[in-house]
Amino acid sequence: MGQEVNDRDYVDAPAFLKRLRAETRLVSDCFRDQRFETFDPPMIGAEVEAWLIDDNWLPAPENEAFLEKLDEPLATHELARFNFELNLDPHALPGGLPKLKDQIEKLWDDCTQAADTLGLKPLMIGMPPTLIQDMLSLDTMTPSNRYKALNEQVMKVRGKPTEIEIARREQLQLAQNHLMIEAACTSLQTHLTVNPGEEEARMFNAAQIAAGPVTAISANSPFLYGRRLWEETRIPAFEQAIGIPSFRGRDGAKVGRVTFGAGWLRKSLMELFLENLDGHEALLPLIEDAPPEKLRHFKLQNGTLWRWNRPIVGGDCSGTPHLRIENRVTPAGPTAIDMVANAAFFIGLTRHLAALDVPPEKDMDFAAARGNFYACARRGLGASVQWTDGVLHDVQRLIHDQLVEAARDGLMASGVPEHEASAVLNPIRERAKSGQNGAAWQRGWVNCHGRDFQGLVAAYYEHQQKGRPVHTWRI
């Protein structure tokens, strides 16, 4: 969904489908002919979504003025005027994680200075506790043809208001004639290249297995609209914001446009791109004047399907394209150190699982991996998960006792030096030891100080600006 809609584009569903089929055939040919680039070591990258906050610690709809003041080509707007996004440079995995941390910290300093000139503050968090329901409306949508078209098409396809119902300790129920609650969900998106061939399916399946523990350890979104909900409330809020079921998976579960998936991959990422074609209608059937090799319609379709692990074709068929996985389960924040640790845990654990002698998905039902993911989103480090050994584990203990070392081994097998792998994963180990991730710290602060959400955001911001990882934060 990164491409803007311009005046030359026009809507024509049959013509879009024809072009989508032609471009999907070109991608299929690339798989058949093994034309995708191979990376040794793998490449990594990331995107960070963030908020603007005013002096009252409330979200501020000022992203256009902020981005103009920042004047940074790596920064761009997001769906709501409260949000912006930082797109980080790609790096080879060895040495790449410290480079990502350094770049986030440098960009964040620049963001802080630019925001300060406008009387604002930038905030990296999954959902700001001071967000008020009425703030997210069509009036606060970033002026953009693509966002307007996306909202119109979602509501047209749904044919009824967006219904949100999320419950755990407390309950949120509402109906809206727009999808703007999606903008409440800000994330860290980690990119990992995948080599063509036998690695493809195993790597994606491994990312699916890793999704549960990664979500548990990184949770940072326990409050929405003044209610205490899931530890990672982004997950149900984003799914319900779009809320368009498309088909039923192999086990009978509904598969929507925001989804964990329909089942294990058997051989290739191409299975997912065929699912894009045959399982989901075009949400934005916009015709572009571009040769098929540029894959504009193929990428637009893929960009309007928000899998929590999303397959991506980088580049196009006029050159040497590449494959990567975009992991979307982790929230933004609390600090650069924490986000890079989350990325390292996802990358290392995924590569470890994919390299096991026996593919773990052979002995693990897909329903178990999906159940783990939603249990970890709901309960965070308090969740129980059925792991690859078939045993039910406390996820906090599983991460501390087994998975940190597994992720470390996965990083080292990919060329990351031992000292770098241990250092970048240390916040994960310490969070699993203490039980304090971003969600737990926010809950603890409220338990101690009461429901002063402005005070909570003020304390969170102060800690964030100091840059120390969340497991060290005092309440």
PDB file of C-alpha atoms in Angstrom, residues 9-143:
ATOM      1  CA  ASP A   9      -5.105   5.895 -12.185  1.00  0.00           C
ATOM      2  CA  TYR A  10      -8.616   4.589 -12.678  1.00  0.00           C
ATOM      3  CA  VAL A  11     -10.720   1.810 -11.197  1.00  0.00           C
ATOM      4  CA  ASP A  12     -11.567  -1.169 -13.386  1.00  0.00           C
ATOM      5  CA  ALA A  13     -11.898  -4.490 -11.566  1.00  0.00           C
ATOM      6  CA  PRO A  14     -11.899  -6.808 -14.631  1.00  0.00           C
ATOM      7  CA  ALA A  15      -8.920  -5.012 -16.172  1.00  0.00           C
ATOM      8  CA  PHE A  16      -7.077  -5.085 -12.831  1.00  0.00           C
ATOM      9  CA  LEU A  17      -7.657  -8.827 -12.481  1.00  0.00           C
ATOM     10  CA  LYS A  18      -6.365  -9.393 -16.012  1.00  0.00           C
ATOM     11  CA  ARG A  19      -3.174  -7.477 -15.233  1.00  0.00           C
ATOM     12  CA  LEU A  20      -2.830  -9.141 -11.846  1.00  0.00           C
ATOM     13  CA  ARG A  21      -3.020 -12.568 -13.492  1.00  0.00           C
ATOM     14  CA  ALA A  22      -0.414 -11.605 -16.096  1.00  0.00           C
ATOM     15  CA  GLU A  23       1.971 -10.231 -13.479  1.00  0.00           C
ATOM     16  CA  THR A  24       1.440 -13.231 -11.202  1.00  0.00           C
ATOM     17  CA  ARG A  25       2.431 -15.477 -14.137  1.00  0.00           C
ATOM     18  CA  LEU A  26       5.643 -13.471 -14.516  1.00  0.00           C
ATOM     19  CA  VAL A  27       6.420 -13.991 -10.828  1.00  0.00           C
ATOM     20  CA  SER A  28       5.633 -17.690 -11.203  1.00  0.00           C
ATOM     21  CA  ASP A  29       8.124 -17.828 -14.067  1.00  0.00           C
ATOM     22  CA  CYS A  30      10.742 -16.255 -11.790  1.00  0.00           C
ATOM     23  CA  PHE A  31      10.144 -19.041  -9.265  1.00  0.00           C
ATOM     24  CA  ARG A  32      10.275 -21.710 -11.972  1.00  0.00           C
ATOM     25  CA  ASP A  33      13.478 -20.335 -13.490  1.00  0.00           C
ATOM     26  CA  GLN A  34      15.077 -19.546 -10.093  1.00  0.00           C
ATOM     27  CA  ARG A  35      15.634 -15.933 -11.078  1.00  0.00           C
ATOM     28  CA  PHE A  36      15.504 -14.585  -7.534  1.00  0.00           C
ATOM     29  CA  GLU A  37      18.650 -13.210  -5.956  1.00  0.00           C
ATOM     30  CA  THR A  38      20.517 -15.287  -3.376  1.00  0.00           C
ATOM     31  CA  PHE A  39      22.015 -13.609  -0.307  1.00  0.00           C
ATOM     32  CA  ASP A  40      24.835 -15.028   1.798  1.00  0.00           C
ATOM     33  CA  PRO A  41      24.708 -13.689   4.460  1.00  0.00           C
ATOM     34  CA  PRO A  42      21.052 -12.607   4.534  1.00  0.00           C
ATOM     35  CA  MET A  43      20.003  -8.958   4.394  1.00  0.00           C
ATOM     36  CA  ILE A  44      17.817  -7.254   6.993  1.00  0.00           C
ATOM     37  CA  GLY A  45      15.864  -4.000   7.203  1.00  0.00           C
ATOM     38  CA  ALA A  46      13.117  -2.373   9.225  1.00  0.00           C
ATOM     39  CA  GLU A  47      10.357   0.240   9.356  1.00  0.00           C
ATOM     40  CA  VAL A  48       9.313   2.062  12.520  1.00  0.00           C
ATOM     41  CA  GLU A  49       5.898   3.700  12.925  1.00  0.00           C
ATOM     42  CA  ALA A  50       5.532   6.414  15.557  1.00  0.00           C
ATOM     43  CA  TRP A  51       3.282   9.099  17.055  1.00  0.00           C
ATOM     44  CA  LEU A  52       3.336  12.832  17.618  1.00  0.00           C
ATOM     45  CA  ILE A  53       2.307  13.971  21.103  1.00  0.00           C
ATOM     46  CA  ASP A  54       1.513  17.487  22.342  1.00  0.00           C
ATOM     47  CA  ASP A  55       2.376  19.163  25.660  1.00  0.00           C
ATOM     48  CA  ASN A  56      -0.699  17.601  27.277  1.00  0.00           C
ATOM     49  CA  TRP A  57       0.593  14.131  26.290  1.00  0.00           C
ATOM     50  CA  LEU A  58      -2.254  13.725  23.802  1.00  0.00           C
ATOM     51  CA  PRO A  59      -1.823  12.625  20.166  1.00  0.00           C
ATOM     52  CA  ALA A  60      -1.279  15.641  17.898  1.00  0.00           C
ATOM     53  CA  PRO A  61      -2.499  15.593  14.243  1.00  0.00           C
ATOM     54  CA  GLU A  62       0.513  17.470  12.881  1.00  0.00           C
ATOM     55  CA  ASN A  63       2.451  15.019  10.723  1.00  0.00           C
ATOM     56  CA  GLU A  64       2.552  17.252   7.642  1.00  0.00           C
ATOM     57  CA  ALA A  65       4.144  20.184   9.492  1.00  0.00           C
ATOM     58  CA  PHE A  66       6.456  17.775  11.316  1.00  0.00           C
ATOM     59  CA  LEU A  67       7.656  16.015   8.154  1.00  0.00           C
ATOM     60  CA  GLU A  68       8.252  19.353   6.440  1.00  0.00           C
ATOM     61  CA  LYS A  69      10.354  20.502   9.392  1.00  0.00           C
ATOM     62  CA  LEU A  70      12.189  17.174   9.629  1.00  0.00           C
ATOM     63  CA  ASP A  71      13.026  17.157   5.903  1.00  0.00           C
ATOM     64  CA  GLU A  72      14.197  13.538   6.008  1.00  0.00           C
ATOM     65  CA  PRO A  73      13.754  11.313   2.912  1.00  0.00           C
ATOM     66  CA  LEU A  74      13.578   8.199   5.120  1.00  0.00           C
ATOM     67  CA  ALA A  75      10.502   9.585   6.922  1.00  0.00           C
ATOM     68  CA  THR A  76       6.991   9.539   5.512  1.00  0.00           C
ATOM     69  CA  HIS A  77       3.374   9.947   6.600  1.00  0.00           C
ATOM     70  CA  GLU A  78       1.006   7.219   7.754  1.00  0.00           C
ATOM     71  CA  LEU A  79      -2.771   6.717   7.708  1.00  0.00           C
ATOM     72  CA  ALA A  80      -3.582   9.225  10.466  1.00  0.00           C
ATOM     73  CA  ARG A  81      -2.225  12.738  10.846  1.00  0.00           C
ATOM     74  CA  PHE A  82      -0.941  11.687  14.283  1.00  0.00           C
ATOM     75  CA  ASN A  83       1.565   9.231  12.790  1.00  0.00           C
ATOM     76  CA  PHE A  84       4.752   9.015  10.749  1.00  0.00           C
ATOM     77  CA  GLU A  85       7.065   6.220   9.621  1.00  0.00           C
ATOM     78  CA  LEU A  86      10.835   5.819   9.430  1.00  0.00           C
ATOM     79  CA  ASN A  87      12.191   3.512   6.710  1.00  0.00           C
ATOM     80  CA  LEU A  88      15.626   2.216   7.641  1.00  0.00           C
ATOM     81  CA  ASP A  89      18.467   1.250   5.331  1.00  0.00           C
ATOM     82  CA  PRO A  90      19.036  -2.447   4.539  1.00  0.00           C
ATOM     83  CA  HIS A  91      22.171  -4.141   5.876  1.00  0.00           C
ATOM     84  CA  ALA A  92      23.869  -7.513   5.779  1.00  0.00           C
ATOM     85  CA  LEU A  93      22.885  -9.411   8.935  1.00  0.00           C
ATOM     86  CA  PRO A  94      26.421  -9.605  10.438  1.00  0.00           C
ATOM     87  CA  GLY A  95      26.966  -6.128  11.852  1.00  0.00           C
ATOM     88  CA  GLY A  96      23.543  -5.032  10.615  1.00  0.00           C
ATOM     89  CA  LEU A  97      21.651  -5.070  13.896  1.00  0.00           C
ATOM     90  CA  PRO A  98      23.961  -2.540  15.628  1.00  0.00           C
ATOM     91  CA  LYS A  99      23.731  -0.389  12.490  1.00  0.00           C
ATOM     92  CA  LEU A 100      19.934  -0.453  12.694  1.00  0.00           C
ATOM     93  CA  LYS A 101      20.115   0.631  16.334  1.00  0.00           C
ATOM     94  CA  ASP A 102      22.495   3.475  15.531  1.00  0.00           C
ATOM     95  CA  GLN A 103      20.320   4.651  12.655  1.00  0.00           C
ATOM     96  CA  ILE A 104      17.125   4.580  14.735  1.00  0.00           C
ATOM     97  CA  GLU A 105      18.831   6.564  17.496  1.00  0.00           C
ATOM     98  CA  LYS A 106      20.194   9.138  15.048  1.00  0.00           C
ATOM     99  CA  LEU A 107      16.844   9.539  13.282  1.00  0.00           C
ATOM    100  CA  TRP A 108      15.064   9.717  16.631  1.00  0.00           C
ATOM    101  CA  ASP A 109      17.299  12.558  17.780  1.00  0.00           C
ATOM    102  CA  ASP A 110      16.460  14.385  14.553  1.00  0.00           C
ATOM    103  CA  CYS A 111      12.741  13.699  15.069  1.00  0.00           C
ATOM    104  CA  THR A 112      12.896  14.986  18.639  1.00  0.00           C
ATOM    105  CA  GLN A 113      14.567  18.225  17.552  1.00  0.00           C
ATOM    106  CA  ALA A 114      12.155  18.790  14.654  1.00  0.00           C
ATOM    107  CA  ALA A 115       9.125  18.055  16.841  1.00  0.00           C
ATOM    108  CA  ASP A 116      10.394  20.367  19.588  1.00  0.00           C
ATOM    109  CA  THR A 117      10.317  23.357  17.219  1.00  0.00           C
ATOM    110  CA  LEU A 118       6.566  22.701  16.818  1.00  0.00           C
ATOM    111  CA  GLY A 119       5.883  22.165  20.506  1.00  0.00           C
ATOM    112  CA  LEU A 120       5.545  18.402  19.952  1.00  0.00           C
ATOM    113  CA  LYS A 121       7.217  15.164  21.028  1.00  0.00           C
ATOM    114  CA  PRO A 122       7.710  11.928  19.050  1.00  0.00           C
ATOM    115  CA  LEU A 123       6.644   8.684  20.714  1.00  0.00           C
ATOM    116  CA  MET A 124       7.403   5.050  19.846  1.00  0.00           C
ATOM    117  CA  ILE A 125       4.649   2.879  21.327  1.00  0.00           C
ATOM    118  CA  GLY A 126       2.191   0.251  20.109  1.00  0.00           C
ATOM    119  CA  MET A 127      -0.835   2.319  21.172  1.00  0.00           C
ATOM    120  CA  PRO A 128      -0.691   5.571  23.177  1.00  0.00           C
ATOM    121  CA  PRO A 129      -2.843   5.253  26.324  1.00  0.00           C
ATOM    122  CA  THR A 130      -4.051   8.857  25.908  1.00  0.00           C
ATOM    123  CA  LEU A 131      -5.662   8.139  22.538  1.00  0.00           C
ATOM    124  CA  ILE A 132      -9.347   9.108  22.616  1.00  0.00           C
ATOM    125  CA  GLN A 133     -11.892   7.370  20.397  1.00  0.00           C
ATOM    126  CA  ASP A 134     -13.149  10.574  18.745  1.00  0.00           C
ATOM    127  CA  MET A 135      -9.613  11.467  17.642  1.00  0.00           C
ATOM    128  CA  LEU A 136      -9.587   8.791  14.957  1.00  0.00           C
ATOM    129  CA  SER A 137     -12.004   9.914  12.263  1.00  0.00           C
ATOM    130  CA  LEU A 138     -11.974  10.831   8.594  1.00  0.00           C
ATOM    131  CA  ASP A 139     -11.112  14.381   9.690  1.00  0.00           C
ATOM    132  CA  THR A 140      -7.767  13.189  11.025  1.00  0.00           C
ATOM    133  CA  MET A 141      -6.915  10.958   8.069  1.00  0.00           C
ATOM    134  CA  THR A 142      -3.716  12.083   6.343  1.00  0.00           C
ATOM    135  CA  PRO A 143      -4.723  13.854   3.100  1.00  0.00           C
TER     136      PRO A 143
END
